[in-house]
Amino acid sequence: MEITIRKGGADDVPAILAMLDSAVRWLNGKGITDQWGTEPWSARAKAVARVEEIVAEGTPWIAEIDGVPAGTVTLTPHPAPYVAPVDEPEVYVHILATDARFHGRGVGAALLAHAVDETRRQGLSLLRVDCFAGSEGRLVEYYERQGFIRTEPFTVGDWPGQVLERRV
């Protein structure tokens, strides 16, 4: 099994939404409903519009296994509106998701390694991401295992989040 990563575009939005929908089903199957809710991304007009906006602002990347979209990440030069900007150029990770059929195969790690390479390629040294900090912080710990360190916690409504960074 080889993971290949290709540059995506607006045409990949349906595949990105399908991966996000798959991730919601997987999370819900594990009893995690606070992270991304219980309704598919593709069924929520605001979520679809936000994905389209992020893809248009940034560079989407699609990880494939045997030609099948297995995961996605979109890199932008700025964080989401709910995260404070920093005073240096950065690459920001958005929409990191793995299709549930490919969990445990290193897709997320491969996409994050690609994000590190892209950050270096752009001549930058700061890569940041934010994530859900609930569920005993399991996702925060995942990013720490990928070389990120915690910076700022935040909340959006009652949704707990954590910003992490990695110097490259």
mmCIF file of N, CA and C in Angstrom, residues 95-156:
data_model
loop_
_atom_site.group_PDB
_atom_site.id
_atom_site.type_symbol
_atom_site.label_atom_id
_atom_site.label_comp_id
_atom_site.label_asym_id
_atom_site.label_seq_id
_atom_site.Cartn_x
_atom_site.Cartn_y
_atom_site.Cartn_z
ATOM 1 N N ILE A 95 -8.907 21.408 7.474
ATOM 2 C CA ILE A 95 -9.646 20.256 6.919
ATOM 3 C C ILE A 95 -8.762 19.008 6.805
ATOM 4 N N LEU A 96 -8.034 18.666 7.839
ATOM 5 C CA LEU A 96 -7.305 17.395 7.818
ATOM 6 C C LEU A 96 -8.305 16.303 8.163
ATOM 7 N N ALA A 97 -8.505 15.389 7.245
ATOM 8 C CA ALA A 97 -9.466 14.302 7.473
ATOM 9 C C ALA A 97 -9.023 13.059 6.714
ATOM 10 N N THR A 98 -9.331 11.929 7.294
ATOM 11 C CA THR A 98 -9.068 10.631 6.666
ATOM 12 C C THR A 98 -10.392 9.916 6.484
ATOM 13 N N ASP A 99 -10.602 9.366 5.307
ATOM 14 C CA ASP A 99 -11.771 8.531 5.063
ATOM 15 C C ASP A 99 -11.696 7.342 6.022
ATOM 16 N N ALA A 100 -12.811 7.004 6.661
ATOM 17 C CA ALA A 100 -12.820 5.942 7.679
ATOM 18 C C ALA A 100 -12.298 4.616 7.153
ATOM 19 N N ARG A 101 -12.445 4.365 5.862
ATOM 20 C CA ARG A 101 -11.949 3.096 5.299
ATOM 21 C C ARG A 101 -10.437 2.976 5.385
ATOM 22 N N PHE A 102 -9.761 4.116 5.601
ATOM 23 C CA PHE A 102 -8.300 4.113 5.579
ATOM 24 C C PHE A 102 -7.688 4.484 6.929
ATOM 25 N N HIS A 103 -8.496 4.501 7.993
ATOM 26 C CA HIS A 103 -7.944 4.820 9.310
ATOM 27 C C HIS A 103 -6.877 3.804 9.701
ATOM 28 N N GLY A 104 -5.858 4.290 10.382
ATOM 29 C CA GLY A 104 -4.797 3.421 10.866
ATOM 30 C C GLY A 104 -3.739 3.091 9.831
ATOM 31 N N ARG A 105 -3.782 3.726 8.673
ATOM 32 C CA ARG A 105 -2.801 3.440 7.621
ATOM 33 C C ARG A 105 -1.789 4.566 7.443
ATOM 34 N N GLY A 106 -1.801 5.562 8.349
ATOM 35 C CA GLY A 106 -0.805 6.624 8.279
ATOM 36 C C GLY A 106 -1.129 7.741 7.313
ATOM 37 N N VAL A 107 -2.386 7.845 6.894
ATOM 38 C CA VAL A 107 -2.771 8.870 5.928
ATOM 39 C C VAL A 107 -2.602 10.272 6.522
ATOM 40 N N GLY A 108 -3.110 10.467 7.740
ATOM 41 C CA GLY A 108 -2.983 11.773 8.383
ATOM 42 C C GLY A 108 -1.530 12.162 8.581
ATOM 43 N N ALA A 109 -0.719 11.217 9.031
ATOM 44 C CA ALA A 109 0.709 11.489 9.243
ATOM 45 C C ALA A 109 1.387 11.849 7.919
ATOM 46 N N ALA A 110 1.024 11.157 6.834
ATOM 47 C CA ALA A 110 1.614 11.462 5.523
ATOM 48 C C ALA A 110 1.218 12.865 5.073
ATOM 49 N N LEU A 111 -0.041 13.244 5.307
ATOM 50 C CA LEU A 111 -0.485 14.587 4.916
ATOM 51 C C LEU A 111 0.200 15.655 5.760
ATOM 52 N N LEU A 112 0.401 15.401 7.044
ATOM 53 C CA LEU A 112 1.104 16.374 7.885
ATOM 54 C C LEU A 112 2.578 16.471 7.501
ATOM 55 N N ALA A 113 3.203 15.354 7.144
ATOM 56 C CA ALA A 113 4.589 15.398 6.669
ATOM 57 C C ALA A 113 4.658 16.212 5.375
ATOM 58 N N HIS A 114 3.649 16.067 4.519
ATOM 59 C CA HIS A 114 3.587 16.857 3.290
ATOM 60 C C HIS A 114 3.439 18.341 3.624
ATOM 61 N N ALA A 115 2.641 18.656 4.653
ATOM 62 C CA ALA A 115 2.475 20.054 5.077
ATOM 63 C C ALA A 115 3.805 20.635 5.551
ATOM 64 N N VAL A 116 4.597 19.832 6.254
ATOM 65 C CA VAL A 116 5.938 20.272 6.681
ATOM 66 C C VAL A 116 6.790 20.563 5.445
ATOM 67 N N ASP A 117 6.775 19.663 4.474
ATOM 68 C CA ASP A 117 7.556 19.855 3.247
ATOM 69 C C ASP A 117 7.108 21.110 2.503
ATOM 70 N N GLU A 118 5.806 21.341 2.423
ATOM 71 C CA GLU A 118 5.276 22.525 1.744
ATOM 72 C C GLU A 118 5.692 23.808 2.465
ATOM 73 N N THR A 119 5.686 23.767 3.801
ATOM 74 C CA THR A 119 6.095 24.932 4.587
ATOM 75 C C THR A 119 7.548 25.269 4.266
ATOM 76 N N ARG A 120 8.401 24.259 4.254
ATOM 77 C CA ARG A 120 9.817 24.458 3.912
ATOM 78 C C ARG A 120 9.967 24.960 2.482
ATOM 79 N N ARG A 121 9.195 24.362 1.565
ATOM 80 C CA ARG A 121 9.281 24.739 0.154
ATOM 81 C C ARG A 121 8.952 26.219 -0.022
ATOM 82 N N GLN A 122 8.045 26.724 0.794
ATOM 83 C CA GLN A 122 7.676 28.137 0.726
ATOM 84 C C GLN A 122 8.677 29.038 1.460
ATOM 85 N N GLY A 123 9.714 28.427 2.037
ATOM 86 C CA GLY A 123 10.723 29.211 2.741
ATOM 87 C C GLY A 123 10.264 29.706 4.098
ATOM 88 N N LEU A 124 9.249 29.051 4.655
ATOM 89 C CA LEU A 124 8.712 29.454 5.954
ATOM 90 C C LEU A 124 9.128 28.447 7.024
ATOM 91 N N SER A 125 8.979 28.855 8.278
ATOM 92 C CA SER A 125 9.387 27.950 9.363
ATOM 93 C C SER A 125 8.267 27.637 10.344
ATOM 94 N N LEU A 126 7.076 28.229 10.153
ATOM 95 C CA LEU A 126 5.983 28.009 11.101
ATOM 96 C C LEU A 126 4.804 27.323 10.429
ATOM 97 N N LEU A 127 4.434 26.173 10.986
ATOM 98 C CA LEU A 127 3.260 25.417 10.565
ATOM 99 C C LEU A 127 2.334 25.331 11.769
ATOM 100 N N ARG A 128 1.090 25.786 11.603
ATOM 101 C CA ARG A 128 0.148 25.722 12.724
ATOM 102 C C ARG A 128 -1.118 24.979 12.330
ATOM 103 N N VAL A 129 -1.832 24.531 13.364
ATOM 104 C CA VAL A 129 -3.090 23.813 13.197
ATOM 105 C C VAL A 129 -3.924 24.062 14.447
ATOM 106 N N ASP A 130 -5.240 23.965 14.301
ATOM 107 C CA ASP A 130 -6.078 23.940 15.493
ATOM 108 C C ASP A 130 -6.950 22.698 15.415
ATOM 109 N N CYS A 131 -7.388 22.248 16.590
ATOM 110 C CA CYS A 131 -8.175 21.021 16.623
ATOM 111 C C CYS A 131 -9.096 20.991 17.833
ATOM 112 N N PHE A 132 -9.971 20.027 17.830
ATOM 113 C CA PHE A 132 -10.882 19.755 18.927
ATOM 114 C C PHE A 132 -10.073 19.301 20.135
ATOM 115 N N ALA A 133 -10.340 19.920 21.282
ATOM 116 C CA ALA A 133 -9.575 19.584 22.491
ATOM 117 C C ALA A 133 -10.372 18.721 23.471
ATOM 118 N N GLY A 134 -11.610 18.373 23.120
ATOM 119 C CA GLY A 134 -12.415 17.503 23.976
ATOM 120 C C GLY A 134 -11.999 16.049 23.824
ATOM 121 N N SER A 135 -12.858 15.138 24.284
ATOM 122 C CA SER A 135 -12.579 13.686 24.211
ATOM 123 C C SER A 135 -11.223 13.357 24.832
ATOM 124 N N GLU A 136 -11.017 13.881 26.033
ATOM 125 C CA GLU A 136 -9.772 13.666 26.782
ATOM 126 C C GLU A 136 -8.523 14.126 26.036
ATOM 127 N N GLY A 137 -8.684 15.025 25.076
ATOM 128 C CA GLY A 137 -7.531 15.575 24.375
ATOM 129 C C GLY A 137 -6.831 14.615 23.426
ATOM 130 N N ARG A 138 -7.530 13.578 22.985
ATOM 131 C CA ARG A 138 -6.882 12.568 22.120
ATOM 132 C C ARG A 138 -6.359 13.158 20.815
ATOM 133 N N LEU A 139 -7.108 14.089 20.225
ATOM 134 C CA LEU A 139 -6.650 14.672 18.963
ATOM 135 C C LEU A 139 -5.452 15.589 19.194
ATOM 136 N N VAL A 140 -5.459 16.331 20.293
ATOM 137 C CA VAL A 140 -4.303 17.169 20.646
ATOM 138 C C VAL A 140 -3.063 16.279 20.794
ATOM 139 N N GLU A 141 -3.219 15.154 21.475
ATOM 140 C CA GLU A 141 -2.098 14.228 21.656
ATOM 141 C C GLU A 141 -1.631 13.652 20.324
ATOM 142 N N TYR A 142 -2.543 13.410 19.393
ATOM 143 C CA TYR A 142 -2.165 12.939 18.057
ATOM 144 C C TYR A 142 -1.231 13.956 17.392
ATOM 145 N N TYR A 143 -1.613 15.237 17.426
ATOM 146 C CA TYR A 143 -0.771 16.264 16.814
ATOM 147 C C TYR A 143 0.575 16.368 17.530
ATOM 148 N N GLU A 144 0.585 16.195 18.833
ATOM 149 C CA GLU A 144 1.861 16.214 19.557
ATOM 150 C C GLU A 144 2.760 15.067 19.099
ATOM 151 N N ARG A 145 2.168 13.901 18.853
ATOM 152 C CA ARG A 145 2.960 12.775 18.335
ATOM 153 C C ARG A 145 3.505 13.071 16.939
ATOM 154 N N GLN A 146 2.868 14.010 16.216
ATOM 155 C CA GLN A 146 3.320 14.407 14.879
ATOM 156 C C GLN A 146 4.310 15.571 14.933
ATOM 157 N N GLY A 147 4.754 15.948 16.144
ATOM 158 C CA GLY A 147 5.794 16.976 16.267
ATOM 159 C C GLY A 147 5.298 18.375 16.587
ATOM 160 N N PHE A 148 4.013 18.534 16.827
ATOM 161 C CA PHE A 148 3.454 19.845 17.165
ATOM 162 C C PHE A 148 3.492 20.064 18.678
ATOM 163 N N ILE A 149 3.535 21.334 19.081
ATOM 164 C CA ILE A 149 3.447 21.668 20.504
ATOM 165 C C ILE A 149 2.250 22.592 20.722
ATOM 166 N N ARG A 150 1.636 22.469 21.891
ATOM 167 C CA ARG A 150 0.466 23.288 22.223
ATOM 168 C C ARG A 150 0.869 24.744 22.376
ATOM 169 N N THR A 151 0.021 25.624 21.883
ATOM 170 C CA THR A 151 0.216 27.059 22.113
ATOM 171 C C THR A 151 -1.011 27.590 22.843
ATOM 172 N N GLU A 152 -2.047 27.996 22.110
ATOM 173 C CA GLU A 152 -3.195 28.643 22.727
ATOM 174 C C GLU A 152 -4.441 27.761 22.735
ATOM 175 N N PRO A 153 -5.079 27.587 23.905
ATOM 176 C CA PRO A 153 -6.412 26.985 23.910
ATOM 177 C C PRO A 153 -7.442 28.053 23.534
ATOM 178 N N PHE A 154 -8.587 27.639 23.041
ATOM 179 C CA PHE A 154 -9.656 28.580 22.701
ATOM 180 C C PHE A 154 -10.982 27.844 22.783
ATOM 181 N N THR A 155 -12.058 28.604 22.763
ATOM 182 C CA THR A 155 -13.384 28.000 22.664
ATOM 183 C C THR A 155 -14.191 28.777 21.638
ATOM 184 N N VAL A 156 -15.019 28.057 20.924
ATOM 185 C CA VAL A 156 -15.994 28.654 20.014
ATOM 186 C C VAL A 156 -17.340 28.150 20.527
#
